[in-house]
């Protein structure tokens, strides 16, 4: 009886000593186990988010496929969207209104950072040539990033946009932009363009208002009926901006979903790798504990004999 | 930020001849109304599905010298640009 108690006391004191040693530096077995559990939960969440994004991407791709032919006529007027990378923005006029399209929700990879960087490029290159730029930012993430760098350039921000977009939304956004675009020479829309499920790129398009008379008169080879040309060009200008923003919006939405899908897939993969390495650590800690207990028992028993 | 700069008007046109301008609507307002009229010609349940597709909402706020102003929720066309 006394010997059992002595052994138990010795075991308890050695365990306490061992725990003291462990808590000083290395994570204990319990802590590693908790880490593994929480990482497993996270990987479940990211895996489900990836599947949700993949499903939403299908819908967004379909919407983009219908938006593209809808906007072809506008491209013959403003030209195809140009890639931001290595662009010198020399075609931007003296006063430009930049409209970056960003997302409201996070966990979407780098899309918003790339857009903010593109706007920074535009501001830098235009200020080198003595031109001015103001911003109408769409999307909460873009607003947050740009308020720090270009806060005084922002005129209007549109956030918490209800997804998915529609033509009604983009024509309202267009009228929102036009209410401040009175004294600007051009509107530059900057957005992410969907290439495929793994790739997207930053592009921009410049929409200049129509010139109704004088030099550089727009659409000069066409005859206009029944209203006056200036009236029709006003209406057409509204429609042009609406249409361009509609296509840019659908493109950006598809790019956002593809980016989110990739980000969540990477997160799941990293979580899986973490779980593997943590499990190895856990097993090592567990084996160390068992070895320590064995040593206690054996040394206790040999102390009895000796 | 400038919203309705009354001192700097856009180039004045002669009296508008198109009926939507005479009614005070912009072209986009007119086009969206016409589209919703066509959508309303659908039968249920396609009608409510199609009308729901063009619902939208966002929060707009005007910025003054680097600070964000109050947010206004925009759900209709006429509320934009205020």
mmCIF file of C-alpha atoms in Angstrom:
data_model
loop_
_atom_site.group_PDB
_atom_site.id
_atom_site.type_symbol
_atom_site.label_atom_id
_atom_site.label_comp_id
_atom_site.label_asym_id
_atom_site.label_seq_id
_atom_site.Cartn_x
_atom_site.Cartn_y
_atom_site.Cartn_z
ATOM 1 C CA UNK A 1 0.000 0.000 0.000
ATOM 2 C CA UNK A 2 2.715 2.392 1.019
ATOM 3 C CA UNK A 3 4.856 1.376 -1.939
ATOM 4 C CA UNK A 4 1.957 1.991 -4.370
ATOM 5 C CA UNK A 5 1.406 5.373 -2.868
ATOM 6 C CA UNK A 6 5.110 6.171 -3.068
ATOM 7 C CA UNK A 7 5.150 5.145 -6.729
ATOM 8 C CA UNK A 8 2.077 7.253 -7.458
ATOM 9 C CA UNK A 9 3.614 10.242 -5.702
ATOM 10 C CA UNK A 10 6.843 9.850 -7.632
ATOM 11 C CA UNK A 11 4.922 9.537 -10.900
ATOM 12 C CA UNK A 12 2.879 12.629 -10.140
ATOM 13 C CA UNK A 13 5.915 14.726 -9.291
ATOM 14 C CA UNK A 14 7.792 13.582 -12.412
ATOM 15 C CA UNK A 15 4.739 14.329 -14.541
ATOM 16 C CA UNK A 16 4.457 17.779 -13.039
ATOM 17 C CA UNK A 17 8.154 18.304 -13.737
ATOM 18 C CA UNK A 18 7.723 17.046 -17.274
ATOM 19 C CA UNK A 19 4.744 19.342 -17.840
ATOM 20 C CA UNK A 20 6.694 22.307 -16.515
ATOM 21 C CA UNK A 21 9.472 21.542 -18.956
ATOM 22 C CA UNK A 22 7.000 21.164 -21.817
ATOM 23 C CA UNK A 23 4.952 24.312 -21.174
ATOM 24 C CA UNK A 24 8.078 26.424 -21.224
ATOM 25 C CA UNK A 25 8.857 26.005 -24.929
ATOM 26 C CA UNK A 26 7.250 23.303 -27.045
ATOM 27 C CA UNK A 27 3.510 22.932 -27.492
ATOM 28 C CA UNK A 28 1.984 20.207 -25.383
ATOM 29 C CA UNK A 29 0.154 17.268 -26.832
ATOM 30 C CA UNK A 30 -3.195 18.824 -25.922
ATOM 31 C CA UNK A 31 -2.324 22.097 -27.610
ATOM 32 C CA UNK A 32 -1.258 20.362 -30.791
ATOM 33 C CA UNK A 33 -4.460 18.332 -30.744
ATOM 34 C CA UNK A 34 -6.520 21.538 -30.469
ATOM 35 C CA UNK A 35 -4.559 23.054 -33.343
ATOM 36 C CA UNK A 36 -5.264 20.021 -35.505
ATOM 37 C CA UNK A 37 -8.979 20.185 -34.725
ATOM 38 C CA UNK A 38 -9.297 23.881 -35.547
ATOM 39 C CA UNK A 39 -7.283 23.486 -38.754
ATOM 40 C CA UNK A 40 -9.583 20.634 -39.798
ATOM 41 C CA UNK A 41 -12.611 22.885 -39.229
ATOM 42 C CA UNK A 42 -11.035 25.655 -41.273
ATOM 43 C CA UNK A 43 -10.236 23.299 -44.122
ATOM 44 C CA UNK A 44 -13.880 22.147 -44.151
ATOM 45 C CA UNK A 45 -15.034 25.766 -44.391
ATOM 46 C CA UNK A 46 -12.621 26.653 -47.178
ATOM 47 C CA UNK A 47 -13.513 23.503 -49.112
ATOM 48 C CA UNK A 48 -17.216 24.358 -48.962
ATOM 49 C CA UNK A 49 -16.515 27.980 -49.909
ATOM 50 C CA UNK A 50 -14.602 26.729 -52.924
ATOM 51 C CA UNK A 51 -17.557 24.631 -54.041
ATOM 52 C CA UNK A 52 -19.967 27.528 -53.580
ATOM 53 C CA UNK A 53 -17.657 29.771 -55.624
ATOM 54 C CA UNK A 54 -17.383 27.143 -58.354
ATOM 55 C CA UNK A 55 -21.177 26.995 -58.613
ATOM 56 C CA UNK A 56 -21.505 30.786 -58.655
ATOM 57 C CA UNK A 57 -18.744 31.005 -61.252
ATOM 58 C CA UNK A 58 -20.885 28.973 -63.631
ATOM 59 C CA UNK A 59 -23.704 31.498 -63.349
ATOM 60 C CA UNK A 60 -21.343 34.444 -63.703
ATOM 61 C CA UNK A 61 -19.687 32.924 -66.764
ATOM 62 C CA UNK A 62 -23.096 32.517 -68.398
ATOM 63 C CA UNK A 63 -23.980 36.122 -67.643
ATOM 64 C CA UNK A 64 -20.659 37.244 -69.086
ATOM 65 C CA UNK A 65 -21.251 35.175 -72.229
ATOM 66 C CA UNK A 66 -24.540 37.016 -72.838
ATOM 67 C CA UNK A 67 -23.078 40.413 -71.949
ATOM 68 C CA UNK A 68 -20.168 40.246 -74.391
ATOM 69 C CA UNK A 69 -22.133 40.214 -77.686
ATOM 70 C CA UNK A 70 -24.486 42.792 -76.191
ATOM 71 C CA UNK A 71 -21.558 45.190 -75.952
ATOM 72 C CA UNK A 72 -19.814 44.535 -79.267
ATOM 73 C CA UNK A 73 -21.244 47.688 -80.853
ATOM 74 C CA UNK A 74 -19.685 49.784 -78.085
ATOM 75 C CA UNK A 75 -16.291 48.226 -78.681
ATOM 76 C CA UNK A 76 -16.345 49.425 -82.268
ATOM 77 C CA UNK A 77 -16.607 52.966 -80.868
ATOM 78 C CA UNK A 78 -14.285 52.904 -77.856
ATOM 79 C CA UNK A 79 -12.021 50.088 -78.993
ATOM 80 C CA UNK A 80 -11.210 46.866 -77.227
ATOM 81 C CA UNK A 81 -10.312 46.934 -73.535
ATOM 82 C CA UNK A 82 -6.581 47.413 -73.064
ATOM 83 C CA UNK A 83 -4.363 45.577 -70.622
ATOM 84 C CA UNK A 84 -3.153 47.671 -67.692
ATOM 85 C CA UNK A 85 0.191 45.947 -67.387
ATOM 86 C CA UNK A 86 2.926 48.036 -69.067
ATOM 87 C CA UNK A 87 0.375 50.550 -70.342
ATOM 88 C CA UNK A 88 1.479 54.175 -70.410
ATOM 89 C CA UNK A 89 -2.037 55.740 -70.329
ATOM 90 C CA UNK A 90 -0.907 58.455 -72.732
ATOM 91 C CA UNK A 91 -4.275 58.439 -74.470
ATOM 92 C CA UNK A 92 -6.018 59.722 -71.344
ATOM 93 C CA UNK A 93 -7.065 63.367 -71.741
ATOM 94 C CA UNK A 94 -6.447 66.259 -69.392
ATOM 95 C CA UNK A 95 -9.218 65.474 -66.914
ATOM 96 C CA UNK A 96 -10.191 61.858 -66.482
ATOM 97 C CA UNK A 97 -12.698 60.206 -64.189
ATOM 98 C CA UNK A 98 -11.422 56.766 -63.167
ATOM 99 C CA UNK A 99 -14.013 54.168 -62.212
ATOM 100 C CA UNK A 100 -12.418 51.097 -60.600
ATOM 101 C CA UNK A 101 -14.745 48.117 -60.144
ATOM 102 C CA UNK A 102 -13.885 46.148 -56.996
ATOM 103 C CA UNK A 103 -15.652 43.639 -54.796
ATOM 104 C CA UNK A 104 -17.483 44.048 -51.505
ATOM 105 C CA UNK A 105 -16.710 40.658 -49.999
ATOM 106 C CA UNK A 106 -13.245 39.461 -49.047
ATOM 107 C CA UNK A 107 -11.447 36.113 -49.202
ATOM 108 C CA UNK A 108 -11.188 36.638 -52.935
ATOM 109 C CA UNK A 109 -7.468 36.497 -53.571
ATOM 110 C CA UNK A 110 -5.672 39.509 -55.002
ATOM 111 C CA UNK A 111 -8.256 41.071 -57.326
ATOM 112 C CA UNK A 112 -8.821 44.229 -55.324
ATOM 113 C CA UNK A 113 -5.133 44.784 -54.627
ATOM 114 C CA UNK A 114 -4.380 44.553 -58.350
ATOM 115 C CA UNK A 115 -7.063 47.106 -59.154
ATOM 116 C CA UNK A 116 -5.759 49.516 -56.517
ATOM 117 C CA UNK A 117 -2.283 49.088 -57.956
ATOM 118 C CA UNK A 118 -3.608 49.802 -61.451
ATOM 119 C CA UNK A 119 -5.290 52.995 -60.259
ATOM 120 C CA UNK A 120 -2.030 53.973 -58.567
ATOM 121 C CA UNK A 121 -0.247 53.485 -61.909
ATOM 122 C CA UNK A 122 -2.807 55.636 -63.691
ATOM 123 C CA UNK A 123 -2.499 58.417 -61.114
ATOM 124 C CA UNK A 124 1.289 58.291 -61.290
ATOM 125 C CA UNK A 125 1.567 58.252 -65.085
ATOM 126 C CA UNK A 126 -1.049 60.960 -65.633
ATOM 127 C CA UNK A 127 0.425 63.273 -63.020
ATOM 128 C CA UNK A 128 3.801 62.909 -64.748
ATOM 129 C CA UNK A 129 2.162 64.377 -67.855
ATOM 130 C CA UNK A 130 0.397 67.108 -65.920
ATOM 131 C CA UNK A 131 -3.062 65.560 -66.223
ATOM 132 C CA UNK A 132 -5.581 65.250 -63.411
ATOM 133 C CA UNK A 133 -7.571 62.252 -62.315
ATOM 134 C CA UNK A 134 -10.569 61.825 -59.993
ATOM 135 C CA UNK A 135 -12.091 58.576 -58.816
ATOM 136 C CA UNK A 136 -15.543 57.087 -58.464
ATOM 137 C CA UNK A 137 -14.927 53.827 -56.614
ATOM 138 C CA UNK A 138 -17.361 50.912 -56.728
ATOM 139 C CA UNK A 139 -16.932 48.191 -54.093
ATOM 140 C CA UNK A 140 -16.139 48.201 -50.410
ATOM 141 C CA UNK A 141 -12.686 46.635 -50.643
ATOM 142 C CA UNK A 142 -11.539 49.165 -53.221
ATOM 143 C CA UNK A 143 -12.946 51.997 -51.163
ATOM 144 C CA UNK A 144 -11.018 50.891 -48.087
ATOM 145 C CA UNK A 145 -7.740 50.561 -49.946
ATOM 146 C CA UNK A 146 -8.067 53.751 -51.971
ATOM 147 C CA UNK A 147 -9.189 56.045 -49.186
ATOM 148 C CA UNK A 148 -5.705 55.808 -47.738
ATOM 149 C CA UNK A 149 -3.821 56.632 -50.918
ATOM 150 C CA UNK A 150 -6.227 58.776 -52.957
ATOM 151 C CA UNK A 151 -8.803 59.881 -50.409
ATOM 152 C CA UNK A 152 -8.984 63.429 -51.710
ATOM 153 C CA UNK A 153 -9.485 62.232 -55.294
ATOM 154 C CA UNK A 154 -12.602 60.213 -54.551
ATOM 155 C CA UNK A 155 -15.862 61.871 -55.566
ATOM 156 C CA UNK A 156 -18.449 59.146 -54.986
ATOM 157 C CA UNK A 157 -18.295 55.605 -53.648
ATOM 158 C CA UNK A 158 -20.849 52.874 -54.272
ATOM 159 C CA UNK A 159 -20.633 49.998 -51.802
ATOM 160 C CA UNK A 160 -22.631 46.923 -50.739
ATOM 161 C CA UNK A 161 -23.781 46.290 -54.265
ATOM 162 C CA UNK A 162 -26.297 43.470 -54.278
ATOM 163 C CA UNK A 163 -25.027 40.552 -56.338
ATOM 164 C CA UNK A 164 -25.542 39.413 -59.052
ATOM 165 C CA UNK A 165 -25.557 42.475 -61.210
ATOM 166 C CA UNK A 166 -28.080 43.262 -63.881
ATOM 167 C CA UNK A 167 -28.502 45.812 -66.608
ATOM 168 C CA UNK A 168 -30.722 47.858 -64.297
ATOM 169 C CA UNK A 169 -27.897 48.042 -61.758
ATOM 170 C CA UNK A 170 -25.251 49.073 -64.254
ATOM 171 C CA UNK A 171 -27.417 51.682 -65.925
ATOM 172 C CA UNK A 172 -28.076 53.179 -62.482
ATOM 173 C CA UNK A 173 -24.354 53.144 -61.754
ATOM 174 C CA UNK A 174 -23.806 54.810 -65.127
ATOM 175 C CA UNK A 175 -26.236 57.578 -64.277
ATOM 176 C CA UNK A 176 -24.546 57.912 -60.868
ATOM 177 C CA UNK A 177 -21.233 58.405 -62.670
ATOM 178 C CA UNK A 178 -22.706 60.802 -65.209
ATOM 179 C CA UNK A 179 -24.093 63.022 -62.489
ATOM 180 C CA UNK A 180 -20.510 63.878 -61.511
ATOM 181 C CA UNK A 181 -18.858 63.459 -64.903
ATOM 182 C CA UNK A 182 -19.954 66.834 -66.238
ATOM 183 C CA UNK A 183 -16.555 68.490 -66.446
ATOM 184 C CA UNK A 184 -14.416 65.484 -67.286
ATOM 185 C CA UNK A 185 -13.020 64.747 -70.726
ATOM 186 C CA UNK A 186 -13.208 60.979 -70.433
ATOM 187 C CA UNK A 187 -14.229 58.136 -68.174
ATOM 188 C CA UNK A 188 -11.712 55.315 -67.638
ATOM 189 C CA UNK A 189 -13.206 52.064 -66.332
ATOM 190 C CA UNK A 190 -10.644 49.771 -64.650
ATOM 191 C CA UNK A 191 -11.672 46.192 -63.891
ATOM 192 C CA UNK A 192 -10.527 42.572 -63.853
ATOM 193 C CA UNK A 193 -11.179 40.580 -66.988
ATOM 194 C CA UNK A 194 -11.965 36.883 -66.748
ATOM 195 C CA UNK A 195 -9.682 34.771 -68.945
ATOM 196 C CA UNK A 196 -10.331 31.308 -67.503
ATOM 197 C CA UNK A 197 -10.997 29.707 -64.129
ATOM 198 C CA UNK A 198 -7.367 30.159 -63.107
ATOM 199 C CA UNK A 199 -6.364 33.417 -64.833
ATOM 200 C CA UNK A 200 -7.667 36.988 -64.858
ATOM 201 C CA UNK A 201 -6.027 40.231 -65.908
ATOM 202 C CA UNK A 202 -6.549 43.923 -65.227
ATOM 203 C CA UNK A 203 -7.906 45.881 -68.174
ATOM 204 C CA UNK A 204 -9.209 49.396 -68.743
ATOM 205 C CA UNK A 205 -11.394 51.128 -71.277
ATOM 206 C CA UNK A 206 -11.695 54.824 -71.989
ATOM 207 C CA UNK A 207 -15.151 56.178 -72.777
ATOM 208 C CA UNK A 208 -15.112 59.670 -74.266
ATOM 209 C CA UNK A 209 -18.304 61.665 -74.705
ATOM 210 C CA UNK A 210 -19.489 62.234 -78.241
ATOM 211 C CA UNK A 211 -18.613 65.518 -79.930
ATOM 212 C CA UNK A 212 -21.753 66.927 -81.484
ATOM 213 C CA UNK A 213 -20.264 69.588 -83.701
ATOM 214 C CA UNK A 214 -17.057 71.240 -84.729
ATOM 215 C CA UNK A 215 -13.850 69.378 -85.266
ATOM 216 C CA UNK A 216 -13.680 65.731 -84.277
ATOM 217 C CA UNK A 217 -17.428 65.373 -84.752
ATOM 218 C CA UNK A 218 -18.404 61.828 -83.908
ATOM 219 C CA UNK A 219 -20.086 59.424 -86.292
ATOM 220 C CA UNK A 220 -19.748 61.928 -89.098
ATOM 221 C CA UNK A 221 -20.458 59.410 -91.844
ATOM 222 C CA UNK A 222 -23.958 58.713 -90.556
ATOM 223 C CA UNK A 223 -27.172 60.596 -91.156
ATOM 224 C CA UNK A 224 -29.403 61.002 -88.118
ATOM 225 C CA UNK A 225 -33.180 60.871 -88.144
ATOM 226 C CA UNK A 226 -35.686 61.876 -86.930
ATOM 227 C CA UNK A 227 -34.325 63.944 -84.021
ATOM 228 C CA UNK A 228 -31.386 66.243 -84.096
ATOM 229 C CA UNK A 229 -27.942 64.664 -83.976
ATOM 230 C CA UNK A 230 -27.021 66.298 -80.685
ATOM 231 C CA UNK A 231 -30.058 64.831 -78.954
ATOM 232 C CA UNK A 232 -29.396 61.371 -80.309
ATOM 233 C CA UNK A 233 -25.710 61.558 -79.398
ATOM 234 C CA UNK A 234 -26.684 62.500 -75.828
ATOM 235 C CA UNK A 235 -28.882 59.428 -75.566
ATOM 236 C CA UNK A 236 -26.293 57.280 -77.283
ATOM 237 C CA UNK A 237 -23.618 58.521 -74.907
ATOM 238 C CA UNK A 238 -25.682 57.394 -71.912
ATOM 239 C CA UNK A 239 -26.354 54.065 -73.536
ATOM 240 C CA UNK A 240 -22.670 53.629 -74.419
ATOM 241 C CA UNK A 241 -21.496 54.181 -70.852
ATOM 242 C CA UNK A 242 -24.217 51.867 -69.512
ATOM 243 C CA UNK A 243 -23.314 49.151 -71.926
ATOM 244 C CA UNK A 244 -19.579 49.375 -71.227
ATOM 245 C CA UNK A 245 -20.127 49.247 -67.486
ATOM 246 C CA UNK A 246 -22.476 46.284 -67.897
ATOM 247 C CA UNK A 247 -19.845 44.244 -69.710
ATOM 248 C CA UNK A 248 -17.109 45.375 -67.315
ATOM 249 C CA UNK A 249 -19.274 44.429 -64.344
ATOM 250 C CA UNK A 250 -20.043 40.934 -65.622
ATOM 251 C CA UNK A 251 -16.385 40.420 -66.474
ATOM 252 C CA UNK A 252 -15.299 41.584 -63.036
ATOM 253 C CA UNK A 253 -17.860 39.374 -61.284
ATOM 254 C CA UNK A 254 -16.637 36.266 -63.122
ATOM 255 C CA UNK A 255 -13.015 37.179 -62.338
ATOM 256 C CA UNK A 256 -13.900 37.660 -58.663
ATOM 257 C CA UNK A 257 -15.519 34.220 -58.389
ATOM 258 C CA UNK A 258 -12.636 32.508 -60.153
ATOM 259 C CA UNK A 259 -10.167 34.274 -57.868
ATOM 260 C CA UNK A 260 -12.150 33.284 -54.790
ATOM 261 C CA UNK A 261 -12.295 29.680 -55.964
ATOM 262 C CA UNK A 262 -8.506 29.599 -56.460
ATOM 263 C CA UNK A 263 -7.875 31.272 -53.107
ATOM 264 C CA UNK A 264 -10.096 28.822 -51.240
ATOM 265 C CA UNK A 265 -8.523 25.871 -53.036
ATOM 266 C CA UNK A 266 -5.054 27.059 -52.002
ATOM 267 C CA UNK A 267 -6.276 27.602 -48.456
ATOM 268 C CA UNK A 268 -7.662 24.042 -48.299
ATOM 269 C CA UNK A 269 -4.428 22.654 -49.686
ATOM 270 C CA UNK A 270 -2.312 24.599 -47.177
ATOM 271 C CA UNK A 271 -4.610 23.538 -44.345
ATOM 272 C CA UNK A 272 -4.195 19.917 -45.404
ATOM 273 C CA UNK A 273 -0.412 20.249 -45.367
ATOM 274 C CA UNK A 274 -0.550 21.890 -41.948
ATOM 275 C CA UNK A 275 -2.714 19.062 -40.619
ATOM 276 C CA UNK A 276 -0.198 16.506 -41.856
ATOM 277 C CA UNK A 277 2.809 18.165 -40.232
ATOM 278 C CA UNK A 278 0.866 18.842 -37.033
ATOM 279 C CA UNK A 279 -0.219 15.203 -36.878
ATOM 280 C CA UNK A 280 3.410 14.116 -37.069
ATOM 281 C CA UNK A 281 4.250 16.534 -34.255
ATOM 282 C CA UNK A 282 1.304 15.233 -32.250
ATOM 283 C CA UNK A 283 2.394 11.632 -32.647
ATOM 284 C CA UNK A 284 5.917 12.507 -31.579
ATOM 285 C CA UNK A 285 4.589 14.311 -28.490
ATOM 286 C CA UNK A 286 2.310 11.407 -27.688
ATOM 287 C CA UNK A 287 5.125 8.886 -27.969
ATOM 288 C CA UNK A 288 7.348 11.085 -25.826
ATOM 289 C CA UNK A 289 4.697 11.174 -23.145
ATOM 290 C CA UNK A 290 4.273 7.408 -23.191
ATOM 291 C CA UNK A 291 8.034 6.950 -22.989
ATOM 292 C CA UNK A 292 8.215 9.323 -20.026
ATOM 293 C CA UNK A 293 5.481 7.400 -18.216
ATOM 294 C CA UNK A 294 7.252 4.101 -18.885
ATOM 295 C CA UNK A 295 10.508 5.514 -17.523
ATOM 296 C CA UNK A 296 8.699 6.679 -14.393
ATOM 297 C CA UNK A 297 7.189 3.262 -13.823
ATOM 298 C CA UNK A 298 10.431 1.433 -14.443
ATOM 299 C CA UNK A 299 12.556 3.769 -12.333
ATOM 300 C CA UNK A 300 9.950 3.575 -9.584
ATOM 301 C CA UNK A 301 10.004 -0.211 -9.728
ATOM 302 C CA UNK A 302 13.798 -0.394 -9.741
ATOM 303 C CA UNK A 303 13.913 2.040 -6.814
ATOM 304 C CA UNK A 304 11.722 -0.425 -4.914
ATOM 305 C CA UNK A 305 14.006 -3.346 -5.665
ATOM 306 C CA UNK A 306 17.188 -1.466 -5.053
ATOM 307 C CA UNK B 1 -17.095 66.658 -54.832
ATOM 308 C CA UNK B 2 -19.672 68.165 -57.106
ATOM 309 C CA UNK B 3 -23.009 66.559 -57.766
ATOM 310 C CA UNK B 4 -25.401 69.058 -59.301
ATOM 311 C CA UNK B 5 -23.131 71.879 -60.400
ATOM 312 C CA UNK B 6 -25.764 74.413 -61.259
ATOM 313 C CA UNK B 7 -23.229 77.024 -62.225
ATOM 314 C CA UNK B 8 -21.750 74.819 -64.930
ATOM 315 C CA UNK B 9 -24.548 73.503 -67.119
ATOM 316 C CA UNK B 10 -24.011 71.031 -69.934
ATOM 317 C CA UNK B 11 -24.274 72.627 -73.401
ATOM 318 C CA UNK B 12 -27.882 73.675 -73.767
ATOM 319 C CA UNK B 13 -29.766 71.897 -76.497
ATOM 320 C CA UNK B 14 -32.706 73.375 -78.279
ATOM 321 C CA UNK B 15 -36.110 72.301 -77.013
ATOM 322 C CA UNK B 16 -36.033 68.480 -76.813
ATOM 323 C CA UNK B 17 -38.111 66.639 -79.342
ATOM 324 C CA UNK B 18 -37.957 63.100 -77.948
ATOM 325 C CA UNK B 19 -40.881 62.343 -75.669
ATOM 326 C CA UNK B 20 -38.777 60.990 -72.815
ATOM 327 C CA UNK B 21 -36.761 64.161 -72.623
ATOM 328 C CA UNK B 22 -39.948 66.177 -72.636
ATOM 329 C CA UNK B 23 -41.171 64.028 -69.730
ATOM 330 C CA UNK B 24 -37.925 64.752 -67.852
ATOM 331 C CA UNK B 25 -36.455 61.257 -68.090
ATOM 332 C CA UNK B 26 -32.984 60.402 -69.224
ATOM 333 C CA UNK B 27 -32.603 57.893 -72.017
ATOM 334 C CA UNK B 28 -31.486 55.118 -69.651
ATOM 335 C CA UNK B 29 -34.490 55.730 -67.427
ATOM 336 C CA UNK B 30 -36.752 55.442 -70.445
ATOM 337 C CA UNK B 31 -35.058 52.307 -71.750
ATOM 338 C CA UNK B 32 -35.260 50.571 -68.360
ATOM 339 C CA UNK B 33 -38.921 51.460 -67.995
ATOM 340 C CA UNK B 34 -39.638 50.142 -71.477
ATOM 341 C CA UNK B 35 -37.798 46.912 -70.623
ATOM 342 C CA UNK B 36 -39.814 46.435 -67.433
ATOM 343 C CA UNK B 37 -43.039 47.018 -69.438
ATOM 344 C CA UNK B 38 -42.043 44.197 -71.767
ATOM 345 C CA UNK B 39 -41.165 41.998 -68.759
ATOM 346 C CA UNK B 40 -44.577 42.684 -67.225
ATOM 347 C CA UNK B 41 -46.182 41.220 -70.332
ATOM 348 C CA UNK B 42 -44.943 37.790 -69.236
ATOM 349 C CA UNK B 43 -47.197 35.292 -67.515
ATOM 350 C CA UNK B 44 -46.602 34.154 -63.966
ATOM 351 C CA UNK B 45 -44.324 32.616 -62.682
ATOM 352 C CA UNK B 46 -41.841 33.762 -65.340
ATOM 353 C CA UNK B 47 -42.931 37.353 -64.714
ATOM 354 C CA UNK B 48 -41.975 37.570 -61.033
ATOM 355 C CA UNK B 49 -38.720 35.725 -61.688
ATOM 356 C CA UNK B 50 -37.775 38.118 -64.468
ATOM 357 C CA UNK B 51 -38.786 41.207 -62.485
ATOM 358 C CA UNK B 52 -36.780 39.992 -59.490
ATOM 359 C CA UNK B 53 -33.717 39.698 -61.717
ATOM 360 C CA UNK B 54 -33.611 43.447 -62.251
ATOM 361 C CA UNK B 55 -33.852 44.331 -58.558
ATOM 362 C CA UNK B 56 -30.745 46.054 -57.320
ATOM 363 C CA UNK B 57 -29.472 47.966 -54.337
ATOM 364 C CA UNK B 58 -26.261 49.670 -53.333
ATOM 365 C CA UNK B 59 -25.117 52.370 -50.951
ATOM 366 C CA UNK B 60 -23.859 55.575 -52.503
ATOM 367 C CA UNK B 61 -21.997 58.255 -50.622
ATOM 368 C CA UNK B 62 -20.508 61.530 -51.750
ATOM 369 C CA UNK B 63 -16.959 62.287 -50.626
ATOM 370 C CA UNK B 64 -15.778 65.740 -49.581
ATOM 371 C CA UNK B 65 -12.028 66.327 -49.385
ATOM 372 C CA UNK B 66 -11.121 62.762 -48.482
ATOM 373 C CA UNK B 67 -13.937 62.081 -46.028
ATOM 374 C CA UNK B 68 -16.922 59.916 -46.803
ATOM 375 C CA UNK B 69 -20.334 61.492 -46.490
ATOM 376 C CA UNK B 70 -23.558 59.830 -45.385
ATOM 377 C CA UNK B 71 -24.619 56.677 -47.212
ATOM 378 C CA UNK B 72 -27.874 56.598 -49.117
ATOM 379 C CA UNK B 73 -29.378 53.294 -50.173
ATOM 380 C CA UNK B 74 -30.230 53.363 -53.856
ATOM 381 C CA UNK B 75 -32.830 50.897 -55.111
ATOM 382 C CA UNK B 76 -34.548 52.816 -57.862
ATOM 383 C CA UNK B 77 -33.267 54.617 -60.898
ATOM 384 C CA UNK B 78 -34.535 57.981 -59.793
ATOM 385 C CA UNK B 79 -32.585 57.787 -56.535
ATOM 386 C CA UNK B 80 -29.248 57.633 -58.352
ATOM 387 C CA UNK B 81 -27.142 60.708 -58.701
ATOM 388 C CA UNK B 82 -28.619 62.565 -55.753
#
